[in-house]
PDB file of C-alpha atoms in Angstrom:
ATOM      1  CA  LEU A 292      12.876  10.192 -14.748  1.00 53.00           C
ATOM      2  CA  ALA A 293      10.768   8.386 -17.082  1.00 59.00           C
ATOM      3  CA  LYS A 294       6.842   9.225 -17.676  1.00 84.00           C
ATOM      4  CA  THR A 295       4.600   6.436 -17.315  1.00 91.00           C
ATOM      5  CA  THR A 296       0.862   6.016 -18.800  1.00 93.00           C
ATOM      6  CA  GLN A 297      -1.376   3.622 -17.216  1.00 95.00           C
ATOM      7  CA  PRO A 298      -5.180   3.541 -17.143  1.00 96.00           C
ATOM      8  CA  ILE A 299      -7.172   5.342 -15.056  1.00 95.00           C
ATOM      9  CA  SER A 300      -9.737   3.011 -13.631  1.00 97.00           C
ATOM     10  CA  MET A 301     -10.151  -1.370 -14.165  1.00 97.00           C
ATOM     11  CA  ASP A 302     -12.928  -3.424 -13.178  1.00 98.00           C
ATOM     12  CA  SER A 303     -12.934  -7.160 -12.348  1.00 98.00           C
ATOM     13  CA  TYR A 304     -14.578  -9.593 -10.268  1.00 97.00           C
ATOM     14  CA  GLU A 305     -13.588 -11.667  -7.067  1.00 97.00           C
ATOM     15  CA  GLY A 306     -11.258 -14.382  -8.434  1.00 97.00           C
ATOM     16  CA  GLN A 307     -10.173 -13.075 -11.781  1.00 97.00           C
ATOM     17  CA  GLU A 308      -6.780 -12.494 -12.719  1.00 97.00           C
ATOM     18  CA  VAL A 309      -6.266  -8.967 -13.317  1.00 98.00           C
ATOM     19  CA  ASN A 310      -3.352  -7.439 -15.726  1.00 98.00           C
ATOM     20  CA  ILE A 311      -2.268  -3.765 -15.498  1.00 97.00           C
ATOM     21  CA  THR A 312      -0.189  -2.299 -18.433  1.00 97.00           C
ATOM     22  CA  CYS A 313       2.199   0.526 -17.627  1.00 96.00           C
ATOM     23  CA  SER A 314       3.916   2.546 -20.877  1.00 95.00           C
ATOM     24  CA  HIS A 315       6.767   3.884 -20.292  1.00 92.00           C
ATOM     25  CA  ASN A 316       8.888   4.593 -23.686  1.00 93.00           C
ATOM     26  CA  ASN A 317      11.402   6.533 -22.637  1.00 90.00           C
ATOM     27  CA  ILE A 318      12.783   4.052 -20.042  1.00 90.00           C
ATOM     28  CA  ALA A 319      16.738   4.869 -19.024  1.00 87.00           C
ATOM     29  CA  THR A 320      19.185   2.128 -19.022  1.00 87.00           C
ATOM     30  CA  ASN A 321      19.463   2.458 -14.874  1.00 83.00           C
ATOM     31  CA  ASP A 322      15.451   2.636 -14.478  1.00 86.00           C
ATOM     32  CA  TYR A 323      13.711   0.316 -12.572  1.00 88.00           C
ATOM     33  CA  ILE A 324      10.444  -0.537 -13.021  1.00 91.00           C
ATOM     34  CA  THR A 325       8.529  -0.196  -9.073  1.00 91.00           C
ATOM     35  CA  TRP A 326       4.406  -0.501  -8.607  1.00 94.00           C
ATOM     36  CA  TYR A 327       2.931   0.277  -5.409  1.00 94.00           C
ATOM     37  CA  GLN A 328      -0.530  -0.279  -3.976  1.00 97.00           C
ATOM     38  CA  GLN A 329      -2.770   2.667  -2.033  1.00 96.00           C
ATOM     39  CA  PHE A 330      -6.034   2.586  -0.164  1.00 95.00           C
ATOM     40  CA  PRO A 331      -7.585   5.339   0.921  1.00 89.00           C
ATOM     41  CA  SER A 332      -5.982   7.244   3.314  1.00 86.00           C
ATOM     42  CA  GLN A 333      -2.885   5.032   3.819  1.00 91.00           C
ATOM     43  CA  GLY A 334       0.350   5.473   2.535  1.00 94.00           C
ATOM     44  CA  PRO A 335       1.100   3.293  -0.502  1.00 94.00           C
ATOM     45  CA  ARG A 336       2.753   0.142  -0.300  1.00 94.00           C
ATOM     46  CA  PHE A 337       5.547  -1.668  -2.516  1.00 91.00           C
ATOM     47  CA  ILE A 338       3.997  -4.504  -4.485  1.00 94.00           C
ATOM     48  CA  ILE A 339       6.687  -5.338  -6.577  1.00 93.00           C
ATOM     49  CA  GLN A 340      10.195  -4.294  -8.694  1.00 91.00           C
ATOM     50  CA  GLY A 341      11.731  -5.570 -11.804  1.00 91.00           C
ATOM     51  CA  TYR A 342      14.254  -4.718 -14.208  1.00 91.00           C
ATOM     52  CA  LYS A 343      13.741  -6.924 -17.118  1.00 91.00           C
ATOM     53  CA  THR A 344      12.119 -10.117 -17.906  1.00 89.00           C
ATOM     54  CA  LYS A 345       9.729 -11.753 -15.118  1.00 95.00           C
ATOM     55  CA  VAL A 346       9.768 -11.107 -11.434  1.00 94.00           C
ATOM     56  CA  THR A 347       7.243 -12.781  -9.064  1.00 95.00           C
ATOM     57  CA  ASN A 348       6.649 -12.742  -5.345  1.00 94.00           C
ATOM     58  CA  GLU A 349       3.872 -13.803  -3.138  1.00 93.00           C
ATOM     59  CA  VAL A 350       1.811 -11.080  -4.090  1.00 93.00           C
ATOM     60  CA  ALA A 351       1.910 -10.364  -7.768  1.00 97.00           C
ATOM     61  CA  SER A 352       4.087 -10.850 -10.662  1.00 97.00           C
ATOM     62  CA  LEU A 353       5.558  -8.502 -13.001  1.00 97.00           C
ATOM     63  CA  PHE A 354       6.234  -8.813 -16.707  1.00 97.00           C
ATOM     64  CA  ILE A 355       8.788  -6.628 -18.997  1.00 97.00           C
ATOM     65  CA  PRO A 356       9.206  -7.261 -22.446  1.00 96.00           C
ATOM     66  CA  ALA A 357      12.584  -6.917 -23.817  1.00 95.00           C
ATOM     67  CA  ASP A 358      12.561  -3.534 -25.007  1.00 95.00           C
ATOM     68  CA  ARG A 359      11.164  -2.544 -21.606  1.00 95.00           C
ATOM     69  CA  LYS A 360       9.205   0.054 -22.676  1.00 95.00           C
ATOM     70  CA  SER A 361       6.101  -1.434 -20.897  1.00 96.00           C
ATOM     71  CA  SER A 362       5.473  -3.491 -17.957  1.00 96.00           C
ATOM     72  CA  THR A 363       2.506  -5.367 -16.904  1.00 97.00           C
ATOM     73  CA  LEU A 364       1.504  -5.861 -12.918  1.00 98.00           C
ATOM     74  CA  SER A 365      -0.082  -9.222 -12.564  1.00 98.00           C
ATOM     75  CA  LEU A 366      -2.463 -10.091  -9.732  1.00 97.00           C
ATOM     76  CA  PRO A 367      -3.592 -13.636  -9.625  1.00 95.00           C
ATOM     77  CA  ARG A 368      -7.527 -14.235  -8.262  1.00 94.00           C
ATOM     78  CA  VAL A 369      -8.068 -11.077  -6.679  1.00 97.00           C
ATOM     79  CA  SER A 370     -10.503 -10.347  -3.960  1.00 97.00           C
ATOM     80  CA  LEU A 371     -12.491  -7.478  -2.808  1.00 97.00           C
ATOM     81  CA  SER A 372      -9.519  -6.329  -0.565  1.00 96.00           C
ATOM     82  CA  ASP A 373      -7.368  -5.890  -3.731  1.00 97.00           C
ATOM     83  CA  THR A 374      -9.717  -2.544  -4.794  1.00 97.00           C
ATOM     84  CA  ALA A 375      -7.328  -0.077  -4.690  1.00 97.00           C
ATOM     85  CA  VAL A 376      -5.029   2.838  -6.514  1.00 97.00           C
ATOM     86  CA  TYR A 377      -2.139   0.874  -8.122  1.00 97.00           C
ATOM     87  CA  TYR A 378       1.135   3.228  -9.015  1.00 95.00           C
ATOM     88  CA  CYS A 379       3.991   2.307 -11.461  1.00 93.00           C
ATOM     89  CA  LEU A 380       6.768   4.082 -11.135  1.00 89.00           C
ATOM     90  CA  VAL A 381      10.091   4.017 -13.190  1.00 87.00           C
ATOM     91  CA  GLY A 382      13.444   5.271 -11.772  1.00 81.00           C
ATOM     92  CA  ASP A 383      17.003   5.222 -11.669  1.00 74.00           C
ATOM     93  CA  MET A 384      17.666   2.893  -8.588  1.00 62.00           C
ATOM     94  CA  ASN A 385      21.040   3.417  -8.842  1.00 59.00           C
ATOM     95  CA  THR A 386      21.215   6.773  -7.497  1.00 62.00           C
ATOM     96  CA  GLY A 387      20.883   5.661  -4.206  1.00 55.00           C
ATOM     97  CA  PHE A 388      18.683   8.115  -3.062  1.00 59.00           C
ATOM     98  CA  GLN A 389      14.971   8.122  -2.815  1.00 66.00           C
ATOM     99  CA  LYS A 390      12.727  10.319  -5.029  1.00 73.00           C
ATOM    100  CA  LEU A 391       9.513   8.531  -6.199  1.00 78.00           C
ATOM    101  CA  VAL A 392       7.618   9.927  -9.115  1.00 80.00           C
ATOM    102  CA  PHE A 393       3.656   9.006  -8.799  1.00 84.00           C
ATOM    103  CA  GLY A 394       1.718   9.057 -11.920  1.00 84.00           C
ATOM    104  CA  THR A 395      -2.305   9.450 -12.038  1.00 88.00           C
ATOM    105  CA  GLY A 396      -2.294   5.535 -11.137  1.00 94.00           C
ATOM    106  CA  THR A 397      -5.157   2.840 -11.703  1.00 97.00           C
ATOM    107  CA  ARG A 398      -8.263   2.772  -9.813  1.00 97.00           C
ATOM    108  CA  LEU A 399      -9.022  -0.947  -9.517  1.00 98.00           C
ATOM    109  CA  LEU A 400     -12.587  -1.613  -8.271  1.00 98.00           C
ATOM    110  CA  VAL A 401     -13.070  -5.700  -7.887  1.00 97.00           C
ATOM    111  CA  SER A 402     -16.536  -6.593  -7.243  1.00 97.00           C
ATOM    112  CA  PRO A 403     -18.418  -9.619  -5.792  1.00 96.00           C
TER     113      PRO A 403
ATOM    114  CA  LYS B 286       9.689  -4.633  13.128  1.00 63.00           C
ATOM    115  CA  ALA B 287       8.267  -1.472  13.698  1.00 79.00           C
ATOM    116  CA  GLY B 288       6.752   0.117  10.603  1.00 93.00           C
ATOM    117  CA  VAL B 289       7.093   3.980  10.150  1.00 96.00           C
ATOM    118  CA  THR B 290       5.230   6.431  12.550  1.00 97.00           C
ATOM    119  CA  GLN B 291       3.578   9.673  11.773  1.00 97.00           C
ATOM    120  CA  THR B 292       2.435  11.988  14.285  1.00 97.00           C
ATOM    121  CA  PRO B 293      -0.092  13.608  14.613  1.00 97.00           C
ATOM    122  CA  ARG B 294      -2.348  11.701  12.307  1.00 96.00           C
ATOM    123  CA  TYR B 295      -5.089  14.539  12.233  1.00 97.00           C
ATOM    124  CA  LEU B 296      -4.261  18.127  12.270  1.00 97.00           C
ATOM    125  CA  ILE B 297      -6.121  21.368  11.781  1.00 98.00           C
ATOM    126  CA  LYS B 298      -4.622  24.902  11.461  1.00 98.00           C
ATOM    127  CA  THR B 299      -5.822  28.180  10.300  1.00 98.00           C
ATOM    128  CA  ARG B 300      -4.826  30.204   7.459  1.00 98.00           C
ATOM    129  CA  GLY B 301      -1.784  32.033   8.287  1.00 98.00           C
ATOM    130  CA  GLN B 302      -0.309  29.526  11.162  1.00 98.00           C
ATOM    131  CA  GLN B 303       2.330  27.033  10.848  1.00 98.00           C
ATOM    132  CA  VAL B 304       2.512  23.258  11.450  1.00 98.00           C
ATOM    133  CA  THR B 305       5.268  20.881  12.127  1.00 98.00           C
ATOM    134  CA  LEU B 306       4.956  17.039  11.426  1.00 98.00           C
ATOM    135  CA  SER B 307       6.867  14.157  12.881  1.00 98.00           C
ATOM    136  CA  CYS B 308       8.561  11.302  11.252  1.00 98.00           C
ATOM    137  CA  SER B 309       9.930   8.384  12.756  1.00 97.00           C
ATOM    138  CA  PRO B 310      11.647   6.021  10.431  1.00 96.00           C
ATOM    139  CA  ILE B 311      11.876   2.455  10.226  1.00 93.00           C
ATOM    140  CA  SER B 312      15.079   1.514  12.812  1.00 92.00           C
ATOM    141  CA  GLY B 313      17.884   1.511  10.203  1.00 88.00           C
ATOM    142  CA  HIS B 314      16.788   3.403   7.514  1.00 88.00           C
ATOM    143  CA  ARG B 315      18.657   6.480   7.259  1.00 87.00           C
ATOM    144  CA  SER B 316      16.522   8.256   3.945  1.00 88.00           C
ATOM    145  CA  VAL B 317      13.283   9.614   4.942  1.00 92.00           C
ATOM    146  CA  SER B 318      11.213  11.572   2.403  1.00 92.00           C
ATOM    147  CA  TRP B 319       8.286  13.211   2.469  1.00 96.00           C
ATOM    148  CA  TYR B 320       5.232  13.309   0.253  1.00 95.00           C
ATOM    149  CA  GLN B 321       2.053  15.703  -0.357  1.00 96.00           C
ATOM    150  CA  GLN B 322      -1.016  13.919  -1.560  1.00 95.00           C
ATOM    151  CA  THR B 323      -3.817  15.842  -2.839  1.00 93.00           C
ATOM    152  CA  PRO B 324      -7.050  14.838  -5.130  1.00 89.00           C
ATOM    153  CA  GLY B 325      -5.899  17.415  -7.851  1.00 86.00           C
ATOM    154  CA  GLN B 326      -2.075  16.940  -7.801  1.00 87.00           C
ATOM    155  CA  GLY B 327      -2.053  13.538  -6.693  1.00 88.00           C
ATOM    156  CA  LEU B 328       1.395  12.009  -4.860  1.00 90.00           C
ATOM    157  CA  GLN B 329       4.058  15.076  -5.253  1.00 92.00           C
ATOM    158  CA  PHE B 330       7.627  14.448  -3.621  1.00 91.00           C
ATOM    159  CA  LEU B 331       8.633  17.276  -0.953  1.00 95.00           C
ATOM    160  CA  PHE B 332      12.123  16.637   0.019  1.00 93.00           C
ATOM    161  CA  GLU B 333      14.606  13.839   1.049  1.00 91.00           C
ATOM    162  CA  TYR B 334      16.861  13.675   3.700  1.00 92.00           C
ATOM    163  CA  PHE B 335      19.751  11.586   4.430  1.00 89.00           C
ATOM    164  CA  SER B 336      22.048  11.598   7.647  1.00 89.00           C
ATOM    165  CA  GLU B 337      20.984  14.809   8.174  1.00 93.00           C
ATOM    166  CA  THR B 338      21.559  16.375   4.976  1.00 92.00           C
ATOM    167  CA  GLN B 339      18.448  17.037   2.298  1.00 92.00           C
ATOM    168  CA  ARG B 340      19.809  15.128  -0.570  1.00 86.00           C
ATOM    169  CA  ASN B 341      16.838  16.073  -2.741  1.00 86.00           C
ATOM    170  CA  LYS B 342      14.095  18.519  -3.108  1.00 91.00           C
ATOM    171  CA  GLY B 343      10.828  18.638  -4.960  1.00 91.00           C
ATOM    172  CA  ASN B 344       9.241  21.677  -6.556  1.00 92.00           C
ATOM    173  CA  PHE B 345       7.434  23.509  -3.370  1.00 96.00           C
ATOM    174  CA  PRO B 346       7.624  27.094  -2.064  1.00 96.00           C
ATOM    175  CA  GLY B 347      10.282  27.977   0.539  1.00 96.00           C
ATOM    176  CA  ARG B 348       7.067  27.555   3.225  1.00 98.00           C
ATOM    177  CA  PHE B 349       7.553  24.056   3.221  1.00 98.00           C
ATOM    178  CA  SER B 350      10.914  23.092   4.924  1.00 97.00           C
ATOM    179  CA  GLY B 351      12.256  20.010   6.584  1.00 97.00           C
ATOM    180  CA  ARG B 352      14.785  18.235   8.906  1.00 97.00           C
ATOM    181  CA  GLN B 353      16.459  15.212  10.099  1.00 97.00           C
ATOM    182  CA  PHE B 354      17.959  14.234  13.560  1.00 97.00           C
ATOM    183  CA  SER B 355      21.030  12.160  14.125  1.00 95.00           C
ATOM    184  CA  ASN B 356      18.546   9.297  15.085  1.00 94.00           C
ATOM    185  CA  SER B 357      17.010   9.472  11.391  1.00 94.00           C
ATOM    186  CA  ARG B 358      13.605  10.866  12.936  1.00 97.00           C
ATOM    187  CA  SER B 359      12.613  13.785  10.557  1.00 98.00           C
ATOM    188  CA  GLU B 360      10.103  17.107  10.996  1.00 98.00           C
ATOM    189  CA  MET B 361       8.420  18.833   8.262  1.00 98.00           C
ATOM    190  CA  ASN B 362       7.047  22.379   8.679  1.00 98.00           C
ATOM    191  CA  VAL B 363       5.034  23.997   6.479  1.00 98.00           C
ATOM    192  CA  SER B 364       4.789  28.069   7.725  1.00 96.00           C
ATOM    193  CA  THR B 365       1.984  30.656   6.773  1.00 97.00           C
ATOM    194  CA  LEU B 366      -0.378  27.676   5.947  1.00 98.00           C
ATOM    195  CA  GLU B 367      -2.471  28.375   2.871  1.00 98.00           C
ATOM    196  CA  LEU B 368      -5.802  26.428   2.269  1.00 97.00           C
ATOM    197  CA  GLY B 369      -4.351  24.976  -0.440  1.00 96.00           C
ATOM    198  CA  ASP B 370      -1.783  23.028   2.074  1.00 97.00           C
ATOM    199  CA  SER B 371      -4.823  20.705   3.312  1.00 97.00           C
ATOM    200  CA  ALA B 372      -3.625  17.476   1.899  1.00 97.00           C
ATOM    201  CA  LEU B 373      -2.181  14.090   3.486  1.00 97.00           C
ATOM    202  CA  TYR B 374       1.622  14.250   4.242  1.00 98.00           C
ATOM    203  CA  LEU B 375       3.237  10.857   4.296  1.00 96.00           C
ATOM    204  CA  CYS B 376       6.611  10.189   5.108  1.00 96.00           C
ATOM    205  CA  ALA B 377       8.456   7.090   3.566  1.00 92.00           C
ATOM    206  CA  SER B 378      11.888   5.608   5.085  1.00 90.00           C
ATOM    207  CA  SER B 379      14.038   3.698   2.982  1.00 85.00           C
ATOM    208  CA  PRO B 380      17.684   1.734   3.334  1.00 79.00           C
ATOM    209  CA  ALA B 381      18.571   3.486   0.242  1.00 67.00           C
ATOM    210  CA  GLY B 382      22.014   4.954   0.944  1.00 63.00           C
ATOM    211  CA  THR B 383      25.046   6.543  -0.957  1.00 51.00           C
ATOM    212  CA  GLY B 384      26.374   4.080  -3.940  1.00 52.00           C
ATOM    213  CA  LYS B 385      23.421   1.578  -3.241  1.00 52.00           C
ATOM    214  CA  VAL B 386      20.436  -0.059  -5.636  1.00 56.00           C
ATOM    215  CA  ASN B 387      17.696   0.957  -4.096  1.00 59.00           C
ATOM    216  CA  THR B 388      14.849  -1.507  -2.936  1.00 64.00           C
ATOM    217  CA  GLU B 389      11.809  -0.271  -1.857  1.00 78.00           C
ATOM    218  CA  ALA B 390      10.501   2.942   0.067  1.00 85.00           C
ATOM    219  CA  PHE B 391       8.237   2.317   3.468  1.00 90.00           C
ATOM    220  CA  PHE B 392       5.103   4.668   3.963  1.00 93.00           C
ATOM    221  CA  GLY B 393       3.647   5.720   7.444  1.00 95.00           C
ATOM    222  CA  GLN B 394       0.388   6.117   7.424  1.00 95.00           C
ATOM    223  CA  GLY B 395      -0.001  10.179   6.928  1.00 96.00           C
ATOM    224  CA  THR B 396      -1.037  13.095   8.610  1.00 97.00           C
ATOM    225  CA  ARG B 397      -4.297  14.755   7.710  1.00 97.00           C
ATOM    226  CA  LEU B 398      -3.615  18.692   7.396  1.00 98.00           C
ATOM    227  CA  THR B 399      -6.876  20.377   6.998  1.00 98.00           C
ATOM    228  CA  VAL B 400      -6.420  24.135   6.978  1.00 98.00           C
ATOM    229  CA  VAL B 401      -9.329  26.231   7.692  1.00 97.00           C
TER     230      VAL B 401
END
């Protein structure tokens, strides 16, 4: 499974847009990019998943350039409750089985 | 619909004992996977079960084992507990199936195991 690199931590203020970039230089053709959010002492929660270009849902947007060697999770107008650890994962979603490889994640701190 | 349920939420055990953790997946999900989360090692994959069969296994010693029942409920067992086994154990269920594209994994709130 492709290894991912993302910033250890980021700081932001309420109402700002936050962009977290993840590098995955060795991404394979069948790999999808998935982002999870985790609050302390809780299980990770799926945010968004994409293969190429741009994906948007009610929570976030995911931007993936043509070479797919990186991706950017965009959180619009963050609030204090968005303070959490965000994980970028890359894996072959066509295998049918579930094995998520989590990296170190990005610890986002949103301040008033 | 109900989410992934893990029991118990908290557990304290003594070194050398064994422990069994339980996970009830979302109705209709046949894939159940287990993860260990510690401050030092982060989130690590333990194993995954699908239709009562272990399909994938992480790099953990044989003291860590699991099983899945016909109703997709899963249990994880750790024998001869060590202090380093203290962690948050997370279970995830998924609609993943053979030959199908994965979508997402749904995690439970975890079982916090403390070994003393």
